[in-house]
Amino acid sequence: MSWVNELIDLYEINSDKVGIIEYRGDMPYVLLPPFHTTVTAQIEVTIDRNGNFMEAKLVNPEDKLTVIPVTEKSGSRTAGKEPHPLCDNLRYLAGDYTKYYEDDGVCYQLYISQLKEWAESEFSHEKVLAVYQYLKKNSLIRDLSDQKIIKLNEQGKIDDKEKLQGIEQAKAFVRFIIRPESSGVFETCPDECWKDRSLQERYIGYVRSREKEQGLCYLTGNTEAISYLHSRKIRNEGDGAKLISANDSQNFTYRGRFVSKEEAFAVGNETSQKIHNALKWIIRKQGSFFDTLVIVTWESNRSSMPRWNADTEDIASEYDEEQDDWDDEENDKSAVSDGNAITAEKFYKAIRGYGQKIENTSSMILLSFDAATPGRLSMVEEATLDSAKYLENIKKWHESCGWIHTKWKDKKRVQFYGMVGVKDIADILFGIESKGTLTIVDANGKRMYAEVAKRLLPCIWSGHRIPYDYVNRAVQKASTPLAYKERNNWERVLALACSLVKKWKKENEQEEWTVALDKEETNRSYLYGRLLAVADRIEYRTYDEKDKARVTNAKRYMSTFSQRPFETWKMIEENIQPYMNKLEFPEQRFYENLLHEIDGLFDVDSFGDNSKLDGLYLLGFHHQAYDLRTKKTSFNEKEEE
């Protein structure tokens, strides 16, 4: 099935949500009816059903999203004068606009004549009649001025220096509330015009009744009214880029290939409306934004699914929020342990829980859009995958990259086993320290969010191999701990490097690695990493509280050590001797024996090899360091967070 049909099906299956404003955090979104769009209103005017003014006030900023009817031309209005059918800005609505602002009054004449046609048609509505009766009186600016909504200057004109919620007063957008009497149709309908489904249905019928010429829709094969003006505001309310657009005939876009634009491409008006409205709705509902790139996925049967770009902890906690309790039929034996107190139990339960809700015929759809120019939006990715396969690939990604990571959530430091999210990967690989955390701060650098998403999407969605340049970059950054002021930031880099190295080793060398220390591994890079961790621990054990900010010799030489390990290890070993002598005898013997034990796993040639270490040395370093921090010994360890 094509992406067009998927979007049309998405619109039809969610038809019960049409016209209902919902929220994603603080961001409102709505599945629009055909021939409607959303705007941001600044002024709210209340009148009675007879068109008498009652009151006016500024719109609550949290409730500013407004659904309005549009014509084919007004929906694509940029610099033209095509009026919206019902709600618009002051230039169109106010018959007394020219008295308070320099204007030719054409916009009002176009608007009121268009509104009159609707009000006098068989598809009229009580709210339309009320608005028409009120605006015929040519008193809107005066009423708003009396209510202290519009401020006038000393000359009695609209003051250009004053603004309403960041918008020039003269360009403010107005919406209407119609107060009902005690009886009539208004009893079952909202007073707000933008929430009244009966009003929306009347306008849809009105537009359909005026459609005359019909043609073949190239997307569906149906015969319907054709439109060559298509919707914008796809990624967000301020987005001017269009997915379907063309120059006019004067620029000869189709010259030399077709006789007319109809031969080049034709899309049915309602088909276009449904496609664009469904796309806007699903993007705002659950799209993922990476700078100008937006990637949206959904399940064909409306089942909730784990987000492909989320970290392991988010997937588990989001599922936990949807359920009253976990599946009692599963026990702890079914979970995969990572060898320490932090497990992936909730993640696996979440994957099983999502799997129980899907059907055999359901699928996951992915669409991705980006804009090369401000006016043109392109589809950069389209994919469809069986829902069960999608869950399997999500599980595989978090499993194959599984490591111990930390993050801040609700102002608390959270530690979890799994994989970090895609945006975190971009921040760690390409960000810098800012306000105590790693992030991409440069405006041009934010394009890396989109680049990382594009590169990792096939790995997560389809199970492709991890890009080696990302593995190499993570290893290089983890090898330079002195580049980070905050120890936590370097530890995040180290954990990501271990995740990527672990995955790369599995994919390319069929090696299985866990977070548990392997005391029998004889790989040269791994053993050198273990030695470095022991040296780091020995020096750290001698630090007092005032020394916590000091950097150990092991970390200071880490970058050089990764390039010339044999040569650098001799310097590090000499430097740790004074610290070794400061330790109590039992602890000193423990570390001496551990160093001898690791040395014994080398063969002579590999130990003396001074060539560059591969990323596996970071796994050895992390394994040994984590083991020493959590290991219970006969001597008293310093308590660490």
PDB file of C-alpha atoms in Angstrom, residues 436-635:
ATOM      1  CA  GLY A 436      27.129  21.141  32.754  1.00  0.00           C
ATOM      2  CA  THR A 437      25.860  18.801  30.047  1.00  0.00           C
ATOM      3  CA  LEU A 438      26.739  17.683  26.527  1.00  0.00           C
ATOM      4  CA  THR A 439      24.697  19.330  23.798  1.00  0.00           C
ATOM      5  CA  ILE A 440      24.909  20.742  20.286  1.00  0.00           C
ATOM      6  CA  VAL A 441      24.667  24.496  20.774  1.00  0.00           C
ATOM      7  CA  ASP A 442      25.721  25.902  17.412  1.00  0.00           C
ATOM      8  CA  ALA A 443      22.796  26.731  15.108  1.00  0.00           C
ATOM      9  CA  ASN A 444      24.546  25.210  12.096  1.00  0.00           C
ATOM     10  CA  GLY A 445      25.664  22.236  14.151  1.00  0.00           C
ATOM     11  CA  LYS A 446      22.051  21.329  14.934  1.00  0.00           C
ATOM     12  CA  ARG A 447      21.881  19.829  11.449  1.00  0.00           C
ATOM     13  CA  MET A 448      23.839  16.965  13.015  1.00  0.00           C
ATOM     14  CA  TYR A 449      20.635  15.890  14.782  1.00  0.00           C
ATOM     15  CA  ALA A 450      19.098  15.219  11.373  1.00  0.00           C
ATOM     16  CA  GLU A 451      22.288  13.609  10.070  1.00  0.00           C
ATOM     17  CA  VAL A 452      22.560  11.233  13.042  1.00  0.00           C
ATOM     18  CA  ALA A 453      18.856  10.329  12.777  1.00  0.00           C
ATOM     19  CA  LYS A 454      19.228   9.524   9.073  1.00  0.00           C
ATOM     20  CA  ARG A 455      22.326   7.386   9.689  1.00  0.00           C
ATOM     21  CA  LEU A 456      20.910   5.445  12.646  1.00  0.00           C
ATOM     22  CA  LEU A 457      17.346   4.990  11.384  1.00  0.00           C
ATOM     23  CA  PRO A 458      18.245   1.975   9.165  1.00  0.00           C
ATOM     24  CA  CYS A 459      20.156   0.409  12.074  1.00  0.00           C
ATOM     25  CA  ILE A 460      17.181   0.611  14.432  1.00  0.00           C
ATOM     26  CA  TRP A 461      14.305   0.208  11.983  1.00  0.00           C
ATOM     27  CA  SER A 462      15.776  -2.455   9.674  1.00  0.00           C
ATOM     28  CA  GLY A 463      18.649  -3.952  11.688  1.00  0.00           C
ATOM     29  CA  HIS A 464      21.462  -2.622   9.478  1.00  0.00           C
ATOM     30  CA  ARG A 465      25.031  -2.444  10.745  1.00  0.00           C
ATOM     31  CA  ILE A 466      26.189   0.455  12.867  1.00  0.00           C
ATOM     32  CA  PRO A 467      28.299   3.070  10.978  1.00  0.00           C
ATOM     33  CA  TYR A 468      31.944   2.455  11.851  1.00  0.00           C
ATOM     34  CA  ASP A 469      32.810   6.167  11.762  1.00  0.00           C
ATOM     35  CA  TYR A 470      30.422   6.649  14.694  1.00  0.00           C
ATOM     36  CA  VAL A 471      32.094   3.799  16.579  1.00  0.00           C
ATOM     37  CA  ASN A 472      35.522   5.276  15.894  1.00  0.00           C
ATOM     38  CA  ARG A 473      34.439   8.785  16.897  1.00  0.00           C
ATOM     39  CA  ALA A 474      32.994   7.534  20.186  1.00  0.00           C
ATOM     40  CA  VAL A 475      36.219   5.641  20.970  1.00  0.00           C
ATOM     41  CA  GLN A 476      38.341   8.704  20.222  1.00  0.00           C
ATOM     42  CA  LYS A 477      36.198  10.978  22.400  1.00  0.00           C
ATOM     43  CA  ALA A 478      36.145   8.437  25.246  1.00  0.00           C
ATOM     44  CA  SER A 479      39.953   8.281  25.060  1.00  0.00           C
ATOM     45  CA  THR A 480      40.255  11.984  25.939  1.00  0.00           C
ATOM     46  CA  PRO A 481      38.754  12.388  29.433  1.00  0.00           C
ATOM     47  CA  LEU A 482      40.705  15.626  29.973  1.00  0.00           C
ATOM     48  CA  ALA A 483      38.492  17.289  27.349  1.00  0.00           C
ATOM     49  CA  TYR A 484      35.579  17.238  29.822  1.00  0.00           C
ATOM     50  CA  LYS A 485      35.203  19.396  32.898  1.00  0.00           C
ATOM     51  CA  GLU A 486      32.433  17.247  34.334  1.00  0.00           C
ATOM     52  CA  ARG A 487      33.265  13.645  35.100  1.00  0.00           C
ATOM     53  CA  ASN A 488      29.656  12.603  34.423  1.00  0.00           C
ATOM     54  CA  ASN A 489      29.911  13.839  30.836  1.00  0.00           C
ATOM     55  CA  TRP A 490      32.990  11.750  30.139  1.00  0.00           C
ATOM     56  CA  GLU A 491      31.316   8.722  31.702  1.00  0.00           C
ATOM     57  CA  ARG A 492      28.373   9.186  29.304  1.00  0.00           C
ATOM     58  CA  VAL A 493      30.809   9.230  26.382  1.00  0.00           C
ATOM     59  CA  LEU A 494      32.569   6.134  27.712  1.00  0.00           C
ATOM     60  CA  ALA A 495      29.285   4.252  28.121  1.00  0.00           C
ATOM     61  CA  LEU A 496      28.172   5.118  24.574  1.00  0.00           C
ATOM     62  CA  ALA A 497      31.548   4.049  23.189  1.00  0.00           C
ATOM     63  CA  CYS A 498      31.201   0.694  24.980  1.00  0.00           C
ATOM     64  CA  SER A 499      27.685   0.261  23.549  1.00  0.00           C
ATOM     65  CA  LEU A 500      28.825   0.937  19.992  1.00  0.00           C
ATOM     66  CA  VAL A 501      31.982  -1.187  20.270  1.00  0.00           C
ATOM     67  CA  LYS A 502      29.921  -4.040  21.705  1.00  0.00           C
ATOM     68  CA  LYS A 503      27.478  -3.841  18.793  1.00  0.00           C
ATOM     69  CA  TRP A 504      30.222  -3.530  16.174  1.00  0.00           C
ATOM     70  CA  LYS A 505      32.062  -6.566  17.588  1.00  0.00           C
ATOM     71  CA  LYS A 506      28.837  -8.593  17.460  1.00  0.00           C
ATOM     72  CA  GLU A 507      28.010  -7.588  13.894  1.00  0.00           C
ATOM     73  CA  ASN A 508      31.460  -7.870  12.362  1.00  0.00           C
ATOM     74  CA  GLU A 509      33.372 -10.394  14.464  1.00  0.00           C
ATOM     75  CA  GLN A 510      30.506 -12.381  16.014  1.00  0.00           C
ATOM     76  CA  GLU A 511      31.838 -11.649  19.510  1.00  0.00           C
ATOM     77  CA  GLU A 512      29.420 -11.506  22.434  1.00  0.00           C
ATOM     78  CA  TRP A 513      30.166  -8.994  25.173  1.00  0.00           C
ATOM     79  CA  THR A 514      28.289  -8.144  28.371  1.00  0.00           C
ATOM     80  CA  VAL A 515      28.898  -5.610  31.144  1.00  0.00           C
ATOM     81  CA  ALA A 516      30.371  -8.333  33.363  1.00  0.00           C
ATOM     82  CA  LEU A 517      34.159  -8.583  33.722  1.00  0.00           C
ATOM     83  CA  ASP A 518      35.676 -11.443  31.706  1.00  0.00           C
ATOM     84  CA  LYS A 519      38.654 -12.671  33.757  1.00  0.00           C
ATOM     85  CA  GLU A 520      39.692 -15.174  31.103  1.00  0.00           C
ATOM     86  CA  GLU A 521      39.766 -12.875  28.067  1.00  0.00           C
ATOM     87  CA  THR A 522      43.263 -12.683  26.539  1.00  0.00           C
ATOM     88  CA  ASN A 523      42.653 -10.019  23.890  1.00  0.00           C
ATOM     89  CA  ARG A 524      45.529  -7.515  24.036  1.00  0.00           C
ATOM     90  CA  SER A 525      43.328  -4.390  23.856  1.00  0.00           C
ATOM     91  CA  TYR A 526      40.968  -5.714  26.507  1.00  0.00           C
ATOM     92  CA  LEU A 527      43.826  -6.554  28.912  1.00  0.00           C
ATOM     93  CA  TYR A 528      45.498  -3.183  28.482  1.00  0.00           C
ATOM     94  CA  GLY A 529      42.163  -1.557  29.255  1.00  0.00           C
ATOM     95  CA  ARG A 530      41.968  -3.583  32.470  1.00  0.00           C
ATOM     96  CA  LEU A 531      45.475  -2.498  33.475  1.00  0.00           C
ATOM     97  CA  LEU A 532      44.574   1.145  32.923  1.00  0.00           C
ATOM     98  CA  ALA A 533      41.452   0.791  35.106  1.00  0.00           C
ATOM     99  CA  VAL A 534      43.473  -0.755  37.950  1.00  0.00           C
ATOM    100  CA  ALA A 535      46.063   2.039  37.772  1.00  0.00           C
ATOM    101  CA  ASP A 536      43.244   4.604  37.828  1.00  0.00           C
ATOM    102  CA  ARG A 537      41.701   2.911  40.866  1.00  0.00           C
ATOM    103  CA  ILE A 538      44.954   2.680  42.812  1.00  0.00           C
ATOM    104  CA  GLU A 539      45.622   6.412  42.525  1.00  0.00           C
ATOM    105  CA  TYR A 540      42.010   7.330  43.225  1.00  0.00           C
ATOM    106  CA  ARG A 541      41.983   5.230  46.428  1.00  0.00           C
ATOM    107  CA  THR A 542      44.596   7.538  47.964  1.00  0.00           C
ATOM    108  CA  TYR A 543      42.632  10.736  47.357  1.00  0.00           C
ATOM    109  CA  ASP A 544      41.144  12.700  50.221  1.00  0.00           C
ATOM    110  CA  GLU A 545      37.910  14.650  49.925  1.00  0.00           C
ATOM    111  CA  LYS A 546      39.833  17.729  48.789  1.00  0.00           C
ATOM    112  CA  ASP A 547      41.489  15.728  45.977  1.00  0.00           C
ATOM    113  CA  LYS A 548      38.291  14.584  44.270  1.00  0.00           C
ATOM    114  CA  ALA A 549      38.692  17.117  41.456  1.00  0.00           C
ATOM    115  CA  ARG A 550      42.174  15.837  40.588  1.00  0.00           C
ATOM    116  CA  VAL A 551      42.667  13.779  37.457  1.00  0.00           C
ATOM    117  CA  THR A 552      44.539  10.509  37.806  1.00  0.00           C
ATOM    118  CA  ASN A 553      47.635   9.739  35.749  1.00  0.00           C
ATOM    119  CA  ALA A 554      45.726   6.935  34.048  1.00  0.00           C
ATOM    120  CA  LYS A 555      43.147   9.357  32.685  1.00  0.00           C
ATOM    121  CA  ARG A 556      45.761  11.999  31.911  1.00  0.00           C
ATOM    122  CA  TYR A 557      47.673   9.584  29.702  1.00  0.00           C
ATOM    123  CA  MET A 558      44.618   7.774  28.351  1.00  0.00           C
ATOM    124  CA  SER A 559      44.742   9.253  24.839  1.00  0.00           C
ATOM    125  CA  THR A 560      48.449   8.496  24.457  1.00  0.00           C
ATOM    126  CA  PHE A 561      47.945   5.095  26.046  1.00  0.00           C
ATOM    127  CA  SER A 562      45.374   4.140  23.386  1.00  0.00           C
ATOM    128  CA  GLN A 563      47.906   4.981  20.649  1.00  0.00           C
ATOM    129  CA  ARG A 564      51.125   3.581  22.240  1.00  0.00           C
ATOM    130  CA  PRO A 565      50.079   1.291  25.099  1.00  0.00           C
ATOM    131  CA  PHE A 566      53.342  -0.563  25.872  1.00  0.00           C
ATOM    132  CA  GLU A 567      55.436   2.592  25.981  1.00  0.00           C
ATOM    133  CA  THR A 568      52.844   4.575  27.963  1.00  0.00           C
ATOM    134  CA  TRP A 569      52.097   1.789  30.440  1.00  0.00           C
ATOM    135  CA  LYS A 570      55.692   1.882  31.694  1.00  0.00           C
ATOM    136  CA  MET A 571      55.273   5.563  32.623  1.00  0.00           C
ATOM    137  CA  ILE A 572      51.878   4.974  34.246  1.00  0.00           C
ATOM    138  CA  GLU A 573      53.194   2.005  36.245  1.00  0.00           C
ATOM    139  CA  GLU A 574      56.080   4.081  37.562  1.00  0.00           C
ATOM    140  CA  ASN A 575      53.753   6.947  38.472  1.00  0.00           C
ATOM    141  CA  ILE A 576      51.373   4.767  40.516  1.00  0.00           C
ATOM    142  CA  GLN A 577      54.088   3.343  42.798  1.00  0.00           C
ATOM    143  CA  PRO A 578      54.006   6.253  45.280  1.00  0.00           C
ATOM    144  CA  TYR A 579      50.227   5.883  45.503  1.00  0.00           C
ATOM    145  CA  MET A 580      50.531   2.123  45.931  1.00  0.00           C
ATOM    146  CA  ASN A 581      52.829   2.692  48.915  1.00  0.00           C
ATOM    147  CA  LYS A 582      50.183   4.888  50.583  1.00  0.00           C
ATOM    148  CA  LEU A 583      47.652   2.042  50.691  1.00  0.00           C
ATOM    149  CA  GLU A 584      47.162  -0.286  53.646  1.00  0.00           C
ATOM    150  CA  PHE A 585      49.065  -3.537  53.251  1.00  0.00           C
ATOM    151  CA  PRO A 586      46.007  -5.800  52.511  1.00  0.00           C
ATOM    152  CA  GLU A 587      44.745  -3.419  49.850  1.00  0.00           C
ATOM    153  CA  GLN A 588      48.245  -2.975  48.420  1.00  0.00           C
ATOM    154  CA  ARG A 589      48.626  -6.735  48.093  1.00  0.00           C
ATOM    155  CA  PHE A 590      45.195  -6.982  46.464  1.00  0.00           C
ATOM    156  CA  TYR A 591      46.091  -4.553  43.664  1.00  0.00           C
ATOM    157  CA  GLU A 592      49.565  -6.057  43.191  1.00  0.00           C
ATOM    158  CA  ASN A 593      48.056  -9.508  42.768  1.00  0.00           C
ATOM    159  CA  LEU A 594      45.421  -8.155  40.372  1.00  0.00           C
ATOM    160  CA  LEU A 595      48.079  -6.514  38.191  1.00  0.00           C
ATOM    161  CA  HIS A 596      50.105  -9.758  38.161  1.00  0.00           C
ATOM    162  CA  GLU A 597      46.973 -11.709  37.285  1.00  0.00           C
ATOM    163  CA  ILE A 598      46.252  -9.460  34.297  1.00  0.00           C
ATOM    164  CA  ASP A 599      49.914  -9.495  33.224  1.00  0.00           C
ATOM    165  CA  GLY A 600      49.803 -13.269  33.259  1.00  0.00           C
ATOM    166  CA  LEU A 601      47.047 -13.316  30.636  1.00  0.00           C
ATOM    167  CA  PHE A 602      49.276 -11.561  28.062  1.00  0.00           C
ATOM    168  CA  ASP A 603      51.571 -13.503  25.833  1.00  0.00           C
ATOM    169  CA  VAL A 604      55.029 -11.987  25.440  1.00  0.00           C
ATOM    170  CA  ASP A 605      54.560 -10.688  21.910  1.00  0.00           C
ATOM    171  CA  SER A 606      51.189  -9.042  22.487  1.00  0.00           C
ATOM    172  CA  PHE A 607      52.318  -7.260  25.673  1.00  0.00           C
ATOM    173  CA  GLY A 608      55.343  -5.779  23.927  1.00  0.00           C
ATOM    174  CA  ASP A 609      53.294  -4.693  20.915  1.00  0.00           C
ATOM    175  CA  ASN A 610      53.187  -0.894  20.950  1.00  0.00           C
ATOM    176  CA  SER A 611      50.611  -0.525  18.146  1.00  0.00           C
ATOM    177  CA  LYS A 612      47.301   1.290  18.529  1.00  0.00           C
ATOM    178  CA  LEU A 613      44.591  -0.344  20.665  1.00  0.00           C
ATOM    179  CA  ASP A 614      41.136  -0.954  19.221  1.00  0.00           C
ATOM    180  CA  GLY A 615      37.893   0.067  20.916  1.00  0.00           C
ATOM    181  CA  LEU A 616      37.830  -3.114  22.958  1.00  0.00           C
ATOM    182  CA  TYR A 617      40.245  -1.540  25.435  1.00  0.00           C
ATOM    183  CA  LEU A 618      37.390   0.697  26.599  1.00  0.00           C
ATOM    184  CA  LEU A 619      35.283  -2.370  27.393  1.00  0.00           C
ATOM    185  CA  GLY A 620      38.179  -3.768  29.415  1.00  0.00           C
ATOM    186  CA  PHE A 621      38.589  -0.438  31.196  1.00  0.00           C
ATOM    187  CA  HIS A 622      34.871  -0.122  31.956  1.00  0.00           C
ATOM    188  CA  HIS A 623      34.523  -3.772  33.017  1.00  0.00           C
ATOM    189  CA  GLN A 624      37.448  -3.611  35.409  1.00  0.00           C
ATOM    190  CA  ALA A 625      36.528  -0.186  36.808  1.00  0.00           C
ATOM    191  CA  TYR A 626      32.921  -1.215  37.400  1.00  0.00           C
ATOM    192  CA  ASP A 627      34.022  -4.480  38.998  1.00  0.00           C
ATOM    193  CA  LEU A 628      36.386  -2.671  41.391  1.00  0.00           C
ATOM    194  CA  ARG A 629      33.722  -0.141  42.378  1.00  0.00           C
ATOM    195  CA  THR A 630      31.145  -2.803  43.176  1.00  0.00           C
ATOM    196  CA  LYS A 631      33.429  -5.598  44.426  1.00  0.00           C
ATOM    197  CA  LYS A 632      33.189  -6.481  48.115  1.00  0.00           C
ATOM    198  CA  THR A 633      36.666  -6.893  49.617  1.00  0.00           C
ATOM    199  CA  SER A 634      38.027  -7.593  53.076  1.00  0.00           C
ATOM    200  CA  PHE A 635      39.307  -4.011  53.368  1.00  0.00           C
TER     201      PHE A 635
END
